[in-house]
Short mmCIF file of N, CA and C in Angstrom, two decimals:
data_model
loop_
_atom_site.label_atom_id
_atom_site.label_comp_id
_atom_site.label_asym_id
_atom_site.label_seq_id
_atom_site.Cartn_x
_atom_site.Cartn_y
_atom_site.Cartn_z
N MET L 20 16.08 -46.43 -74.26
CA MET L 20 15.61 -45.38 -73.40
C MET L 20 16.49 -44.14 -73.53
N ARG L 21 17.77 -44.41 -73.64
CA ARG L 21 18.68 -43.31 -73.80
C ARG L 21 18.41 -42.53 -75.07
N LYS L 22 18.14 -43.22 -76.14
CA LYS L 22 17.87 -42.56 -77.41
C LYS L 22 16.62 -41.70 -77.34
N ILE L 23 15.62 -42.18 -76.64
CA ILE L 23 14.38 -41.42 -76.53
C ILE L 23 14.64 -40.15 -75.70
N ALA L 24 15.41 -40.26 -74.64
CA ALA L 24 15.73 -39.08 -73.83
C ALA L 24 16.57 -38.10 -74.63
N LEU L 25 17.51 -38.60 -75.44
CA LEU L 25 18.35 -37.74 -76.29
C LEU L 25 17.51 -37.04 -77.35
N ILE L 26 16.58 -37.76 -77.94
CA ILE L 26 15.70 -37.17 -78.96
C ILE L 26 14.79 -36.12 -78.32
N ALA L 27 14.28 -36.40 -77.13
CA ALA L 27 13.42 -35.46 -76.43
C ALA L 27 14.21 -34.19 -76.07
N ALA L 28 15.44 -34.36 -75.60
CA ALA L 28 16.27 -33.20 -75.26
C ALA L 28 16.61 -32.38 -76.49
N ALA L 29 16.89 -33.05 -77.60
CA ALA L 29 17.20 -32.34 -78.85
C ALA L 29 15.97 -31.61 -79.37
N SER L 30 14.83 -32.24 -79.26
CA SER L 30 13.58 -31.59 -79.68
C SER L 30 13.28 -30.36 -78.83
N ALA L 31 13.48 -30.47 -77.52
CA ALA L 31 13.25 -29.34 -76.63
C ALA L 31 14.21 -28.21 -76.95
N ALA L 32 15.44 -28.53 -77.25
CA ALA L 32 16.43 -27.50 -77.59
C ALA L 32 16.06 -26.82 -78.91
N ALA L 33 15.61 -27.61 -79.87
CA ALA L 33 15.21 -27.05 -81.16
C ALA L 33 14.01 -26.12 -80.99
N LEU L 34 13.04 -26.52 -80.19
CA LEU L 34 11.86 -25.69 -79.96
C LEU L 34 12.22 -24.39 -79.23
N SER L 35 13.12 -24.47 -78.27
CA SER L 35 13.51 -23.24 -77.56
C SER L 35 14.28 -22.31 -78.48
N LEU L 36 15.09 -22.85 -79.38
CA LEU L 36 15.78 -22.00 -80.36
C LEU L 36 14.79 -21.34 -81.30
N ALA L 37 13.79 -22.06 -81.71
CA ALA L 37 12.79 -21.51 -82.61
C ALA L 37 12.02 -20.39 -81.91
N ALA L 38 11.69 -20.59 -80.65
CA ALA L 38 10.98 -19.58 -79.90
C ALA L 38 11.86 -18.35 -79.69
N CYS L 39 13.13 -18.57 -79.43
CA CYS L 39 14.06 -17.47 -79.26
C CYS L 39 14.19 -16.68 -80.56
N SER L 40 14.26 -17.35 -81.66
CA SER L 40 14.37 -16.68 -82.95
C SER L 40 13.12 -15.85 -83.23
N GLU L 41 11.96 -16.38 -82.89
CA GLU L 41 10.71 -15.64 -83.10
C GLU L 41 10.66 -14.39 -82.22
N GLU L 42 11.09 -14.53 -80.96
CA GLU L 42 11.15 -13.37 -80.09
C GLU L 42 12.15 -12.33 -80.61
N THR L 43 13.26 -12.82 -81.12
CA THR L 43 14.28 -11.93 -81.66
C THR L 43 13.74 -11.17 -82.88
N GLN L 44 13.01 -11.89 -83.73
CA GLN L 44 12.41 -11.26 -84.92
C GLN L 44 11.38 -10.21 -84.50
N ASP L 45 10.57 -10.53 -83.51
CA ASP L 45 9.58 -9.58 -83.03
C ASP L 45 10.27 -8.33 -82.44
N ALA L 46 11.32 -8.55 -81.68
CA ALA L 46 12.05 -7.43 -81.09
C ALA L 46 12.70 -6.58 -82.18
N ALA L 47 13.25 -7.23 -83.20
CA ALA L 47 13.87 -6.49 -84.29
C ALA L 47 12.85 -5.68 -85.05
N ALA L 48 11.68 -6.25 -85.27
CA ALA L 48 10.61 -5.52 -85.97
C ALA L 48 10.17 -4.32 -85.15
N THR L 49 10.03 -4.50 -83.85
CA THR L 49 9.63 -3.41 -82.97
C THR L 49 10.69 -2.31 -82.97
N THR L 50 11.94 -2.71 -82.93
CA THR L 50 13.04 -1.73 -82.93
C THR L 50 13.05 -0.97 -84.26
N ALA L 51 12.86 -1.65 -85.37
CA ALA L 51 12.85 -0.99 -86.68
C ALA L 51 11.68 -0.01 -86.78
N GLU L 52 10.53 -0.41 -86.27
CA GLU L 52 9.36 0.46 -86.31
C GLU L 52 9.57 1.69 -85.43
N SER L 53 10.17 1.47 -84.27
CA SER L 53 10.46 2.59 -83.38
C SER L 53 11.47 3.55 -84.02
N ALA L 54 12.47 3.03 -84.66
CA ALA L 54 13.47 3.86 -85.34
C ALA L 54 12.82 4.64 -86.47
N ALA L 55 11.92 4.03 -87.21
CA ALA L 55 11.23 4.73 -88.30
C ALA L 55 10.36 5.85 -87.74
N ASN L 56 9.67 5.59 -86.63
CA ASN L 56 8.85 6.62 -86.01
C ASN L 56 9.70 7.79 -85.50
N ASP L 57 10.84 7.47 -84.89
CA ASP L 57 11.75 8.51 -84.41
C ASP L 57 12.29 9.35 -85.58
N THR L 58 12.63 8.68 -86.66
CA THR L 58 13.14 9.39 -87.84
C THR L 58 12.08 10.30 -88.41
N GLU L 59 10.85 9.82 -88.49
CA GLU L 59 9.75 10.65 -88.99
C GLU L 59 9.55 11.89 -88.11
N ALA L 60 9.55 11.68 -86.81
CA ALA L 60 9.36 12.80 -85.88
C ALA L 60 10.50 13.81 -86.01
N ASN L 61 11.73 13.33 -86.13
CA ASN L 61 12.86 14.21 -86.26
C ASN L 61 12.82 14.99 -87.57
N LEU L 62 12.41 14.33 -88.64
CA LEU L 62 12.30 15.02 -89.94
C LEU L 62 11.21 16.09 -89.90
N GLU L 63 10.10 15.80 -89.24
CA GLU L 63 9.04 16.79 -89.12
C GLU L 63 9.52 17.99 -88.31
N ALA L 64 10.25 17.74 -87.23
CA ALA L 64 10.76 18.81 -86.40
C ALA L 64 11.77 19.64 -87.18
N ALA L 65 12.66 18.97 -87.91
CA ALA L 65 13.64 19.69 -88.72
C ALA L 65 12.95 20.52 -89.80
N GLY L 66 11.93 19.96 -90.41
CA GLY L 66 11.19 20.72 -91.43
C GLY L 66 10.54 21.96 -90.86
N SER L 67 10.00 21.84 -89.67
CA SER L 67 9.40 23.02 -89.01
C SER L 67 10.45 24.08 -88.71
N GLU L 68 11.60 23.64 -88.22
CA GLU L 68 12.67 24.58 -87.92
C GLU L 68 13.17 25.27 -89.19
N ILE L 69 13.29 24.52 -90.25
CA ILE L 69 13.75 25.10 -91.53
C ILE L 69 12.72 26.09 -92.04
N GLU L 70 11.45 25.76 -91.92
CA GLU L 70 10.39 26.66 -92.36
C GLU L 70 10.41 27.95 -91.55
N GLN L 71 10.57 27.84 -90.24
CA GLN L 71 10.64 29.03 -89.39
C GLN L 71 11.86 29.88 -89.72
N ALA L 72 12.98 29.24 -89.98
CA ALA L 72 14.18 29.97 -90.34
C ALA L 72 13.98 30.69 -91.67
N GLY L 73 13.34 30.02 -92.62
CA GLY L 73 13.05 30.64 -93.91
C GLY L 73 12.15 31.84 -93.77
N ASP L 74 11.14 31.73 -92.91
CA ASP L 74 10.24 32.87 -92.66
C ASP L 74 11.01 34.05 -92.03
N ALA L 75 11.91 33.72 -91.10
CA ALA L 75 12.69 34.77 -90.45
C ALA L 75 13.61 35.47 -91.44
N VAL L 76 14.23 34.68 -92.33
CA VAL L 76 15.08 35.27 -93.35
C VAL L 76 14.29 36.14 -94.29
N ALA L 77 13.10 35.68 -94.69
CA ALA L 77 12.26 36.47 -95.59
C ALA L 77 11.84 37.79 -94.94
N ALA L 78 11.49 37.73 -93.67
CA ALA L 78 11.10 38.97 -92.97
C ALA L 78 12.28 39.93 -92.84
N GLU L 79 13.44 39.40 -92.52
CA GLU L 79 14.63 40.23 -92.39
C GLU L 79 15.02 40.83 -93.75
N THR L 80 14.89 40.05 -94.79
CA THR L 80 15.21 40.53 -96.14
C THR L 80 14.26 41.65 -96.55
N ALA L 81 13.00 41.49 -96.26
CA ALA L 81 12.00 42.52 -96.59
C ALA L 81 12.30 43.80 -95.83
N GLU L 82 12.63 43.66 -94.54
CA GLU L 82 12.95 44.84 -93.72
C GLU L 82 14.20 45.56 -94.26
N THR L 83 15.21 44.79 -94.58
CA THR L 83 16.45 45.36 -95.11
C THR L 83 16.20 46.02 -96.46
N THR L 84 15.40 45.39 -97.30
CA THR L 84 15.06 45.97 -98.60
C THR L 84 14.36 47.31 -98.45
N ASN L 85 13.43 47.37 -97.51
CA ASN L 85 12.71 48.63 -97.27
C ASN L 85 13.68 49.71 -96.77
N GLU L 86 14.58 49.34 -95.87
CA GLU L 86 15.55 50.32 -95.37
C GLU L 86 16.45 50.83 -96.49
N VAL L 87 16.93 49.92 -97.32
CA VAL L 87 17.81 50.31 -98.43
C VAL L 87 17.05 51.17 -99.42
N ALA L 88 15.82 50.82 -99.69
CA ALA L 88 15.01 51.63 -100.63
C ALA L 88 14.83 53.04 -100.09
N GLY L 89 14.61 53.20 -98.81
CA GLY L 89 14.49 54.53 -98.20
C GLY L 89 15.79 55.30 -98.32
N GLU L 90 16.91 54.62 -98.09
CA GLU L 90 18.22 55.26 -98.21
C GLU L 90 18.50 55.68 -99.65
N VAL L 91 18.12 54.84 -100.61
CA VAL L 91 18.31 55.13 -102.03
C VAL L 91 17.45 56.34 -102.41
N ASP L 92 16.22 56.36 -101.96
CA ASP L 92 15.34 57.51 -102.25
C ASP L 92 15.92 58.80 -101.69
N ALA L 93 16.45 58.75 -100.47
CA ALA L 93 17.03 59.93 -99.83
C ALA L 93 18.27 60.40 -100.60
N ALA L 94 19.09 59.44 -100.99
CA ALA L 94 20.30 59.79 -101.76
C ALA L 94 19.93 60.37 -103.11
N ALA L 95 18.93 59.81 -103.76
CA ALA L 95 18.47 60.33 -105.06
C ALA L 95 17.93 61.75 -104.91
N ALA L 96 17.21 61.99 -103.83
CA ALA L 96 16.68 63.34 -103.59
C ALA L 96 17.80 64.34 -103.38
N GLU L 97 18.86 63.93 -102.64
CA GLU L 97 20.00 64.82 -102.43
C GLU L 97 20.70 65.15 -103.75
N VAL L 98 20.88 64.13 -104.59
CA VAL L 98 21.53 64.36 -105.89
C VAL L 98 20.66 65.27 -106.76
N GLU L 99 19.38 65.01 -106.77
CA GLU L 99 18.47 65.85 -107.55
C GLU L 99 18.46 67.27 -107.04
N ALA L 100 18.50 67.43 -105.74
CA ALA L 100 18.52 68.77 -105.14
C ALA L 100 19.80 69.51 -105.55
N ASP L 101 20.93 68.83 -105.54
CA ASP L 101 22.20 69.44 -105.94
C ASP L 101 22.18 69.82 -107.43
N VAL L 102 21.67 68.92 -108.26
CA VAL L 102 21.66 69.15 -109.71
C VAL L 102 20.70 70.28 -110.08
N GLN L 103 19.55 70.32 -109.47
CA GLN L 103 18.53 71.30 -109.85
C GLN L 103 18.54 72.54 -108.95
N ASP L 104 19.51 72.62 -108.09
CA ASP L 104 19.67 73.75 -107.19
C ASP L 104 18.39 74.06 -106.41
N GLU L 105 17.94 73.01 -105.69
CA GLU L 105 16.75 73.15 -104.85
C GLU L 105 16.99 72.40 -103.55
N THR L 106 16.05 72.49 -102.60
CA THR L 106 16.21 71.80 -101.34
C THR L 106 15.87 70.32 -101.53
N THR L 107 16.32 69.53 -100.55
CA THR L 107 16.03 68.09 -100.59
C THR L 107 14.53 67.84 -100.50
N THR L 108 13.82 68.62 -99.72
CA THR L 108 12.38 68.49 -99.59
C THR L 108 11.70 68.72 -100.91
N GLU L 109 12.15 69.75 -101.64
CA GLU L 109 11.56 70.04 -102.96
C GLU L 109 11.85 68.91 -103.94
N ALA L 110 13.09 68.37 -103.84
CA ALA L 110 13.45 67.28 -104.74
C ALA L 110 12.64 66.03 -104.45
N GLN L 111 12.35 65.77 -103.19
CA GLN L 111 11.55 64.60 -102.82
C GLN L 111 10.10 64.76 -103.28
N ALA L 112 9.63 65.98 -103.34
CA ALA L 112 8.26 66.24 -103.78
C ALA L 112 8.10 65.96 -105.28
N ASP L 113 9.19 66.12 -106.03
CA ASP L 113 9.12 65.93 -107.49
C ASP L 113 8.87 64.50 -107.79
#
């Protein structure tokens, strides 16, 4: 009788360990899936931020380029006016 009770207790312990391991595996899979989803969401957000920053840099670069081009044109007109002995307005018209 003792042996049967011991075998029954050992069997019950083994089954509870197996169930615990299955629950642990399910929890680990859920955690891994959640981490993958979080990583994907964070990468998408980072990509959007990088894209917006790139657009802002491109717009600022274009604005600065236009300002510099205007300054270069004005400086060239002044030099031309000095060289050709005319006004800056006349030099810009050329």
